[in-house]
CSV table of C-alpha atoms (C1' of nucleotides) in Angstrom, one decimal:
chain,number,residue,atom,x,y,z
A,1,MET,CA,-27.8,-3.8,-11.2
A,2,ARG,CA,-24.8,-5.9,-11.5
A,3,ALA,CA,-23.6,-8.5,-9.0
A,4,LEU,CA,-21.0,-7.0,-6.7
A,5,HIS,CA,-18.2,-9.5,-6.0
A,6,HIS,CA,-17.4,-10.1,-2.4
A,7,PRO,CA,-14.5,-12.4,-1.6
A,8,PRO,CA,-15.4,-15.3,0.8
A,9,ARG,CA,-14.0,-15.1,4.3
A,10,GLU,CA,-11.3,-17.8,3.6
A,11,SER,CA,-9.8,-15.9,0.8
A,12,LEU,CA,-9.2,-12.6,2.6
A,13,THR,CA,-5.5,-11.9,2.8
A,14,LEU,CA,-3.7,-10.0,5.5
A,15,THR,CA,-1.6,-8.0,3.1
A,16,GLY,CA,-4.7,-7.2,1.1
A,17,VAL,CA,-6.6,-5.9,4.1
A,18,LEU,CA,-3.6,-4.0,5.4
A,19,TYR,CA,-3.2,-2.3,2.0
A,20,ALA,CA,-6.8,-1.4,1.8
A,21,LEU,CA,-6.6,0.2,5.2
A,22,SER,CA,-3.4,2.1,4.5
A,23,ASP,CA,-5.0,4.8,2.5
A,24,PRO,CA,-6.2,7.9,4.4
A,25,VAL,CA,-9.5,8.2,2.4
A,26,ARG,CA,-10.3,4.5,2.9
A,27,LEU,CA,-9.4,4.7,6.5
A,28,VAL,CA,-11.9,7.5,7.0
A,29,ILE,CA,-14.6,5.4,5.3
A,30,VAL,CA,-13.9,2.5,7.6
A,31,LYS,CA,-14.0,4.7,10.7
A,32,HIS,CA,-17.3,6.1,9.7
A,33,LEU,CA,-18.7,2.7,9.1
A,34,ALA,CA,-17.4,1.5,12.4
A,35,GLU,CA,-19.5,4.2,14.2
A,36,ASP,CA,-22.6,4.3,12.1
A,37,GLY,CA,-23.3,0.9,10.6
A,38,GLY,CA,-24.8,0.9,7.1
A,39,LYS,CA,-24.2,4.1,5.2
A,40,ALA,CA,-24.6,5.0,1.5
A,41,CYS,CA,-21.6,6.2,-0.4
A,42,GLY,CA,-22.8,9.7,-0.7
A,43,THR,CA,-23.0,10.3,3.1
A,44,PHE,CA,-19.2,10.4,3.7
A,45,CYS,CA,-18.2,13.9,2.6
A,46,LEU,CA,-14.9,12.6,1.2
A,47,PRO,CA,-12.4,15.1,-0.3
A,48,VAL,CA,-12.3,13.4,-3.7
A,49,ALA,CA,-14.4,13.2,-6.8
A,50,LYS,CA,-17.2,10.6,-6.8
A,51,SER,CA,-15.4,8.5,-9.3
A,52,THR,CA,-12.4,8.3,-7.0
A,53,ALA,CA,-14.6,7.6,-4.0
A,54,SER,CA,-16.2,4.8,-6.0
A,55,HIS,CA,-12.7,3.4,-6.6
A,56,HIS,CA,-12.0,3.4,-2.9
A,57,PHE,CA,-15.2,1.6,-2.0
A,58,ARG,CA,-14.3,-1.0,-4.6
A,59,VAL,CA,-10.9,-1.5,-3.2
A,60,LEU,CA,-12.4,-2.0,0.3
A,61,ARG,CA,-15.0,-4.4,-1.0
A,62,GLU,CA,-12.6,-6.5,-3.0
A,63,ALA,CA,-10.2,-6.7,-0.1
A,64,GLY,CA,-13.1,-8.0,2.0
A,65,VAL,CA,-13.3,-5.1,4.4
A,66,ILE,CA,-16.8,-3.9,3.5
A,67,GLN,CA,-20.0,-5.5,2.4
A,68,VAL,CA,-22.1,-3.6,-0.2
A,69,ARG,CA,-25.7,-4.0,-1.1
A,70,GLN,CA,-27.9,-2.0,-3.4
A,71,GLU,CA,-31.1,-0.3,-2.1
A,72,GLY,CA,-32.8,1.7,-4.8
A,73,THR,CA,-30.2,4.0,-6.3
A,74,GLN,CA,-28.1,3.8,-3.2
A,75,TYR,CA,-25.3,1.4,-2.3
A,76,ILE,CA,-25.3,0.6,1.4
A,77,ASN,CA,-21.9,-0.2,2.9
A,78,THR,CA,-21.2,-2.1,6.1
A,79,LEU,CA,-18.1,-3.4,7.7
A,80,ARG,CA,-17.4,-7.1,7.5
A,81,ARG,CA,-16.6,-7.2,11.2
A,82,GLU,CA,-17.3,-10.9,11.8
A,83,ASP,CA,-15.2,-12.0,8.9
A,84,LEU,CA,-12.4,-9.7,9.7
A,85,ASP,CA,-12.4,-10.7,13.4
A,86,ALA,CA,-12.5,-14.4,12.5
A,87,ARG,CA,-9.6,-14.2,10.1
A,88,PHE,CA,-7.5,-11.5,11.7
A,89,PRO,CA,-8.5,-11.3,15.4
A,90,GLY,CA,-8.0,-7.9,17.0
A,91,LEU,CA,-6.7,-6.3,13.8
A,92,LEU,CA,-9.7,-4.1,13.0
A,93,ASP,CA,-10.2,-3.1,16.6
A,94,SER,CA,-6.6,-2.0,17.0
A,95,VAL,CA,-6.7,0.0,13.8
A,96,LEU,CA,-9.9,1.7,14.8
A,97,ARG,CA,-8.5,2.4,18.2
A,98,ALA,CA,-5.3,3.7,16.8
A,99,SER,CA,-6.9,6.0,14.3
A,100,GLY,CA,-8.9,7.8,17.0
A,101,PRO,CA,-12.3,9.5,16.6
A,102,ILE,CA,-13.5,11.0,13.4
B,1,MET,CA,28.8,4.9,7.7
B,2,ARG,CA,26.0,7.3,7.2
B,3,ALA,CA,23.4,8.2,9.8
B,4,LEU,CA,20.2,6.2,9.3
B,5,HIS,CA,17.1,8.2,9.8
B,6,HIS,CA,14.6,6.9,12.3
B,7,PRO,CA,11.4,8.8,12.7
B,8,PRO,CA,10.6,9.6,16.4
B,9,ARG,CA,7.7,7.8,18.0
B,10,GLU,CA,5.3,10.7,17.8
B,11,SER,CA,5.6,11.1,14.1
B,12,LEU,CA,4.7,7.5,13.2
B,13,THR,CA,1.5,7.4,11.2
B,14,LEU,CA,-1.0,4.6,11.2
B,15,THR,CA,-1.4,4.7,7.4
B,16,GLY,CA,2.4,4.6,7.0
B,17,VAL,CA,2.8,1.6,9.3
B,18,LEU,CA,-0.1,-0.2,7.6
B,19,TYR,CA,1.3,0.5,4.2
B,20,ALA,CA,4.8,-0.8,5.3
B,21,LEU,CA,3.2,-4.0,6.6
B,22,SER,CA,1.1,-4.5,3.5
B,23,ASP,CA,3.9,-5.9,1.3
B,24,PRO,CA,4.5,-9.7,1.5
B,25,VAL,CA,8.2,-9.3,1.5
B,26,ARG,CA,8.2,-6.8,4.2
B,27,LEU,CA,5.7,-8.8,6.2
B,28,VAL,CA,8.1,-11.8,6.1
B,29,ILE,CA,10.9,-9.6,7.4
B,30,VAL,CA,8.8,-8.4,10.3
B,31,LYS,CA,7.7,-11.9,11.2
B,32,HIS,CA,11.3,-13.1,11.3
B,33,LEU,CA,12.3,-10.1,13.5
B,34,ALA,CA,9.4,-10.8,15.8
B,35,GLU,CA,10.7,-14.3,16.4
B,36,ASP,CA,14.4,-13.8,16.4
B,37,GLY,CA,15.2,-10.3,17.7
B,38,GLY,CA,18.2,-8.6,16.0
B,39,LYS,CA,19.1,-10.0,12.6
B,40,ALA,CA,21.3,-8.8,9.8
B,41,CYS,CA,19.8,-8.1,6.4
B,42,GLY,CA,21.5,-11.1,4.8
B,43,THR,CA,19.9,-13.7,7.1
B,44,PHE,CA,16.4,-13.5,5.7
B,45,CYS,CA,16.6,-15.5,2.4
B,46,LEU,CA,14.2,-13.1,0.6
B,47,PRO,CA,13.0,-13.9,-2.9
B,48,VAL,CA,14.3,-10.6,-4.3
B,49,ALA,CA,17.6,-9.1,-5.3
B,50,LYS,CA,19.7,-7.5,-2.5
B,51,SER,CA,19.0,-4.0,-3.8
B,52,THR,CA,15.3,-4.7,-3.6
B,53,ALA,CA,15.7,-6.1,-0.2
B,54,SER,CA,17.5,-3.0,0.8
B,55,HIS,CA,14.6,-0.9,-0.4
B,56,HIS,CA,12.2,-2.9,1.7
B,57,PHE,CA,14.3,-2.5,4.8
B,58,ARG,CA,14.4,1.2,4.2
B,59,VAL,CA,10.6,1.4,3.8
B,60,LEU,CA,10.2,-0.4,7.1
B,61,ARG,CA,12.7,1.8,8.8
B,62,GLU,CA,11.3,5.1,7.5
B,63,ALA,CA,7.8,4.0,8.5
B,64,GLY,CA,9.1,3.4,12.1
B,65,VAL,CA,8.6,-0.3,12.1
B,66,ILE,CA,12.2,-1.3,12.5
B,67,GLN,CA,15.3,0.1,14.1
B,68,VAL,CA,18.6,-0.4,12.3
B,69,ARG,CA,22.1,-0.2,13.7
B,70,GLN,CA,25.4,-0.9,12.0
B,71,GLU,CA,27.8,-3.5,13.4
B,72,GLY,CA,30.8,-4.0,11.3
B,73,THR,CA,29.7,-4.5,7.7
B,74,GLN,CA,26.3,-5.8,8.9
B,75,TYR,CA,23.2,-3.9,9.6
B,76,ILE,CA,21.3,-5.3,12.5
B,77,ASN,CA,17.5,-4.9,12.4
B,78,THR,CA,15.1,-5.0,15.3
B,79,LEU,CA,11.4,-4.4,15.7
B,80,ARG,CA,10.4,-1.1,17.3
B,81,ARG,CA,8.0,-3.0,19.5
B,82,GLU,CA,7.7,-0.4,22.3
B,83,ASP,CA,7.1,2.5,20.0
B,84,LEU,CA,4.6,0.6,17.9
B,85,ASP,CA,2.7,-0.7,21.0
B,86,ALA,CA,2.7,2.8,22.5
B,87,ARG,CA,1.3,4.5,19.4
B,88,PHE,CA,-0.9,1.7,18.0
B,89,PRO,CA,-1.7,-0.7,20.9
B,90,GLY,CA,-2.4,-4.2,19.8
B,91,LEU,CA,-1.7,-3.6,16.1
B,92,LEU,CA,1.6,-5.4,15.7
B,93,ASP,CA,0.4,-8.3,17.8
B,94,SER,CA,-2.7,-8.8,15.8
B,95,VAL,CA,-0.7,-8.6,12.6
B,96,LEU,CA,1.8,-11.1,13.8
B,97,ARG,CA,-0.9,-13.4,15.1
B,98,ALA,CA,-2.9,-13.1,11.9
B,99,SER,CA,0.1,-13.9,9.7
B,100,GLY,CA,0.8,-17.1,11.4
B,101,PRO,CA,4.1,-18.8,11.8
B,102,ILE,CA,6.9,-18.5,9.3
C,1,DC,C1',47.8,-3.6,1.3
C,2,DC,C1',44.6,-6.7,-0.9
C,3,DT,C1',40.5,-9.2,-1.0
C,4,DA,C1',36.1,-10.7,0.5
C,5,DT,C1',31.9,-9.5,2.7
C,6,DT,C1',27.9,-6.7,3.6
C,7,DG,C1',24.7,-3.7,2.3
C,8,DT,C1',23.7,0.9,0.1
C,9,DT,C1',23.0,3.9,-3.8
C,10,DC,C1',22.3,4.9,-8.6
C,11,DG,C1',20.1,4.4,-12.9
C,12,DT,C1',16.5,2.5,-15.3
C,13,DA,C1',12.5,-0.2,-16.6
C,14,DT,C1',8.0,-1.8,-15.7
C,15,DA,C1',3.8,-1.8,-13.3
C,16,DC,C1',0.5,-0.1,-10.5
C,17,DC,C1',-2.3,3.4,-8.0
C,18,DA,C1',-4.9,7.6,-7.0
C,19,DT,C1',-7.2,11.0,-9.2
C,20,DA,C1',-10.6,13.3,-12.2
C,21,DG,C1',-14.0,14.2,-16.0
C,22,DA,C1',-17.2,12.3,-19.1
C,23,DA,C1',-20.4,8.9,-20.2
C,24,DC,C1',-23.4,5.4,-18.8
C,25,DG,C1',-27.0,2.5,-16.1
C,26,DA,C1',-30.4,1.8,-12.7
C,27,DT,C1',-34.0,3.5,-9.9
C,28,DT,C1',-37.3,6.8,-8.1
C,29,DG,C1',-40.7,10.3,-8.4
C,30,DA,C1',-43.3,13.6,-10.7
D,1,DT,C1',-42.4,9.4,-20.1
D,2,DC,C1',-39.2,12.6,-18.4
D,3,DA,C1',-36.0,14.3,-15.3
D,4,DA,C1',-33.3,13.9,-11.2
D,5,DT,C1',-30.5,11.1,-8.2
D,6,DC,C1',-26.9,7.9,-7.1
D,7,DG,C1',-23.1,5.5,-8.1
D,8,DT,C1',-20.4,2.9,-11.5
D,9,DT,C1',-17.4,2.4,-15.5
D,10,DC,C1',-14.4,4.1,-19.0
D,11,DT,C1',-10.3,6.6,-20.3
D,12,DA,C1',-6.4,9.3,-19.4
D,13,DT,C1',-2.7,11.1,-16.6
D,14,DG,C1',0.8,12.1,-13.2
D,15,DG,C1',3.0,10.1,-9.6
D,16,DT,C1',4.9,6.4,-7.0
D,17,DA,C1',6.4,1.3,-6.1
D,18,DT,C1',8.9,-2.5,-7.1
D,19,DA,C1',12.3,-4.6,-9.3
D,20,DC,C1',17.1,-5.5,-11.1
D,21,DG,C1',22.1,-5.0,-12.2
D,22,DA,C1',26.1,-2.3,-11.7
D,23,DA,C1',28.8,0.6,-9.1
D,24,DC,C1',30.1,2.3,-4.7
D,25,DA,C1',31.4,2.5,0.4
D,26,DA,C1',32.8,0.6,4.7
D,27,DT,C1',34.6,-2.9,7.4
D,28,DA,C1',37.0,-7.1,8.7
D,29,DG,C1',40.6,-10.5,7.9
D,30,DG,C1',44.5,-12.3,5.9
DNA sequence: CCTATTGTTCGTATACCATAGAACGATTGA
DNA sequence: TCAATCGTTCTATGGTATACGAACAATAGG
């Protein structure tokens, strides 16, 4: 169990968040999290290998888009809605609205 | 004078637009255009060579973020605000607001 | 014409990203 | 203690981005 690094709210960057959201796989993850709250990595049915999925969760976490906590052998992911809304008001909502339903 | 390809509104993709906006140089271009309307490529004082700048204008154009028209030896760039607002409501505004003043 | 201006295109080098398989670590449950 | 589960980390690879200089094309102005 290693400490997962989460950037503080102040150090989130717009370009970093936009880049994190610009990948189709990562966008699917974010959309799922927006609908369902905390979900483990294995519950997403992503079209990539688990090592690749892990990479995408890491990119999202390091960009400040998601918060990850360990529970047993699972890693529970949640959107950092408050932080994103505070730093980039309206951005997440417009992305979620534009991307449509899952 | 070659025809510059502009994707039609319907074929703009969210991931494509987000990716185009996720580069610092391109974000600066977009912010300038949001403030000043139509501007030629040479008026941006970008920290890259002109060939690189040309590449970034091309990425923005092919993602559907900007419209480019030739006037004499200059290429005048404008934001595709209406198309972006129609396809991805609120997205451009939130990005511009989040990125702050130039 | 000739030249200057404006920006594109080409060729190339470097760096980074998405992807996957294999190995590993941590936890749970039998 | 042993096996199964869940996800990460390591390593490698193919593809793509970004960057620059040099060469090119088109236009405007003298």
